[in-house]
């Protein structure tokens, strides 16, 4: 039984690796302070809000992925019409029901946004009877223009690490039991 506790402690120590911070505080309050500076490997992001809506977008994987929610309630805004404009280039977003996000994949717009620099964006949102304009700036550093290829290896590596920890804990328990038996 003692060794079961060791196994549980090992798994608990590894659990924080799966946690991620949210956009809001523990009581749902908006964290309107300055955004944290991302490292060179993080994907370029744009964050903006109005009295009615807030928007977060990320440029990665061949698209600008955008999440929108209501500012007061954090309720996601689904099935709206979203258009983005940058220096005369306009593109309509496609809504992904499975992810609840809006994706902009226009090649000309993405090519312009992928270049290093500050890119002012104007988002036009129509959600039912409501409409709003949201302005934000996507900042792309030179390091972010060479985004590494994404692979599905991370879940496998994490699973392998967990399996290795479990095997090591079981081996430790059996070795201790064998020593006591002799």
Coordinates of C-alpha atoms in Angstrom, one line a residue:
X1 CA 0.0 0.0 0.0
X2 CA 2.9 2.3 0.8
X3 CA 4.2 1.9 -2.7
X4 CA 0.8 2.8 -4.2
X5 CA 1.3 6.2 -2.5
X6 CA 4.6 6.6 -4.3
X7 CA 2.9 5.9 -7.6
X8 CA 0.1 8.4 -6.8
X9 CA 2.6 11.1 -5.8
X10 CA 4.6 10.5 -9.0
X11 CA 1.4 11.0 -11.1
X12 CA 0.4 14.1 -9.1
X13 CA 3.8 15.6 -9.6
X14 CA 3.4 15.2 -13.4
X15 CA -0.2 16.6 -13.5
X16 CA 0.8 20.3 -13.6
X17 CA 2.3 19.7 -17.0
X18 CA -1.2 19.3 -18.3
X19 CA -2.7 22.5 -16.8
X20 CA -2.8 25.7 -18.7
X21 CA -3.8 29.2 -17.7
X22 CA -7.1 30.8 -18.8
X23 CA -7.9 34.2 -20.1
X24 CA -9.8 35.1 -17.0
X25 CA -9.1 35.0 -13.3
X26 CA -10.5 32.4 -10.9
X27 CA -13.7 34.4 -10.4
X28 CA -14.2 35.1 -14.1
X29 CA -12.7 38.6 -13.9
X30 CA -11.0 40.0 -16.9
X31 CA -7.2 40.2 -16.7
X32 CA -6.9 43.5 -18.5
X33 CA -3.3 44.1 -17.6
X34 CA -0.6 44.2 -20.2
X35 CA -0.2 40.9 -22.1
X36 CA 2.7 38.8 -21.1
X37 CA 5.6 38.9 -23.6
X38 CA 5.7 35.6 -25.5
X39 CA 8.9 33.8 -26.3
X40 CA 10.2 33.7 -29.8
X41 CA 8.7 30.2 -30.3
X42 CA 5.2 31.1 -29.4
X43 CA 2.7 31.8 -32.2
X44 CA 1.8 35.4 -33.0
X45 CA -1.4 36.5 -31.2
X46 CA -3.9 39.4 -31.3
X47 CA -6.1 40.2 -28.4
X48 CA -8.8 43.0 -28.3
X49 CA -12.1 43.8 -26.8
X50 CA -15.0 46.2 -26.8
X51 CA -17.9 46.7 -24.3
X52 CA -19.7 43.8 -25.8
X53 CA -17.2 41.3 -27.1
X54 CA -13.6 40.1 -26.7
X55 CA -11.5 38.4 -29.3
X56 CA -8.3 36.4 -29.2
X57 CA -6.6 35.2 -32.4
X58 CA -3.5 33.1 -33.1
X59 CA -1.6 32.8 -36.3
X60 CA -0.4 29.2 -36.7
X61 CA -1.0 26.1 -38.7
X62 CA -1.7 27.9 -41.9
X63 CA -4.6 30.0 -40.5
X64 CA -5.6 32.8 -38.3
X65 CA -7.7 31.1 -35.6
X66 CA -10.1 33.4 -33.7
X67 CA -12.1 32.8 -30.5
X68 CA -14.8 35.3 -29.6
X69 CA -16.9 35.6 -26.4
X70 CA -19.2 38.1 -24.7
X71 CA -17.2 40.5 -22.6
X72 CA -19.5 40.5 -19.6
X73 CA -20.3 36.8 -19.4
X74 CA -17.5 35.0 -21.2
X75 CA -20.2 33.2 -23.2
X76 CA -18.7 32.0 -26.5
X77 CA -20.1 33.7 -29.6
X78 CA -20.9 30.9 -32.1
X79 CA -22.1 30.9 -35.7
X80 CA -21.5 34.7 -36.2
X81 CA -20.2 36.4 -39.3
X82 CA -16.6 37.5 -38.9
X83 CA -14.5 39.4 -41.4
X84 CA -11.0 40.6 -41.0
X85 CA -9.3 43.5 -42.9
X86 CA -5.6 44.4 -43.1
X87 CA -4.3 47.1 -45.5
X88 CA -7.1 46.7 -48.0
X89 CA -7.1 42.8 -47.9
X90 CA -10.3 41.4 -46.6
X91 CA -11.3 37.8 -45.7
X92 CA -14.3 36.2 -44.3
X93 CA -13.8 33.6 -41.5
X94 CA -15.2 30.1 -41.6
X95 CA -16.8 28.9 -38.3
X96 CA -15.7 25.5 -37.0
X97 CA -18.5 24.0 -35.0
X98 CA -16.3 21.3 -33.6
X99 CA -13.7 23.8 -32.1
X100 CA -16.0 26.8 -31.7
X101 CA -13.4 29.0 -33.4
X102 CA -13.3 31.1 -36.6
X103 CA -10.6 30.4 -39.2
X104 CA -9.2 32.8 -41.7
X105 CA -7.2 30.9 -44.4
X106 CA -7.0 33.4 -47.2
X107 CA -3.5 32.9 -48.8
X108 CA -2.9 36.6 -49.6
X109 CA -3.9 37.8 -46.2
X110 CA -1.9 35.1 -44.4
X111 CA 1.2 35.9 -46.5
X112 CA 0.9 39.5 -45.5
X113 CA 0.4 38.7 -41.8
X114 CA 3.2 36.2 -41.7
X115 CA 5.9 38.8 -42.4
X116 CA 7.7 40.2 -39.3
X117 CA 6.3 43.5 -38.0
X118 CA 3.1 45.0 -36.5
X119 CA -0.1 44.3 -38.5
X120 CA -3.1 46.4 -37.6
X121 CA -6.3 44.3 -38.0
X122 CA -10.0 45.4 -38.1
X123 CA -12.5 42.7 -37.3
X124 CA -16.1 43.1 -38.3
X125 CA -18.4 40.9 -36.2
X126 CA -22.1 40.3 -36.8
X127 CA -23.7 38.1 -34.2
X128 CA -27.5 38.0 -34.7
X129 CA -28.9 41.5 -34.3
X130 CA -25.6 42.8 -32.8
X131 CA -22.6 44.0 -34.7
X132 CA -19.3 45.4 -33.6
X133 CA -15.9 46.5 -34.9
X134 CA -12.8 45.2 -33.0
X135 CA -9.4 46.6 -33.7
X136 CA -6.2 44.8 -32.7
X137 CA -2.6 44.5 -33.7
X138 CA -0.9 41.2 -34.6
X139 CA 2.9 41.5 -33.8
X140 CA 5.1 39.0 -35.6
X141 CA 8.8 38.8 -34.6
X142 CA 11.5 37.5 -36.9
X143 CA 11.8 34.3 -34.9
X144 CA 8.1 33.6 -35.3
X145 CA 8.3 33.6 -39.1
X146 CA 10.2 30.3 -39.1
X147 CA 7.5 28.3 -37.2
X148 CA 8.7 24.7 -36.8
X149 CA 6.6 21.9 -38.3
X150 CA 3.9 20.7 -35.9
X151 CA 3.6 17.0 -35.3
X152 CA 1.4 14.8 -33.3
X153 CA 4.4 13.6 -31.3
X154 CA 3.8 15.5 -28.1
X155 CA 0.8 13.5 -26.8
X156 CA 2.8 10.3 -27.5
X157 CA 5.9 11.6 -25.7
X158 CA 3.8 12.6 -22.7
X159 CA 2.1 9.2 -22.6
X160 CA 5.5 7.5 -22.9
X161 CA 6.8 9.6 -19.9
X162 CA 3.8 8.6 -17.8
X163 CA 4.1 4.9 -18.8
X164 CA 7.9 5.0 -17.9
X165 CA 7.1 6.5 -14.5
X166 CA 4.5 3.8 -13.8
X167 CA 6.9 1.0 -14.9
X168 CA 9.7 2.5 -12.8
X169 CA 7.3 2.7 -9.7
X170 CA 6.2 -1.0 -10.2
X171 CA 9.8 -2.1 -10.6
X172 CA 10.7 -0.3 -7.4
X173 CA 7.8 -1.9 -5.5
X174 CA 8.7 -5.4 -6.8
X175 CA 12.4 -5.0 -6.0
X176 CA 11.5 -3.9 -2.4
X177 CA 9.1 -6.8 -2.0
X178 CA 11.8 -9.3 -3.2
X179 CA 14.3 -7.9 -0.8
X180 CA 11.9 -8.3 2.1
X181 CA 11.1 -11.9 1.0
X182 CA 14.7 -13.0 1.1

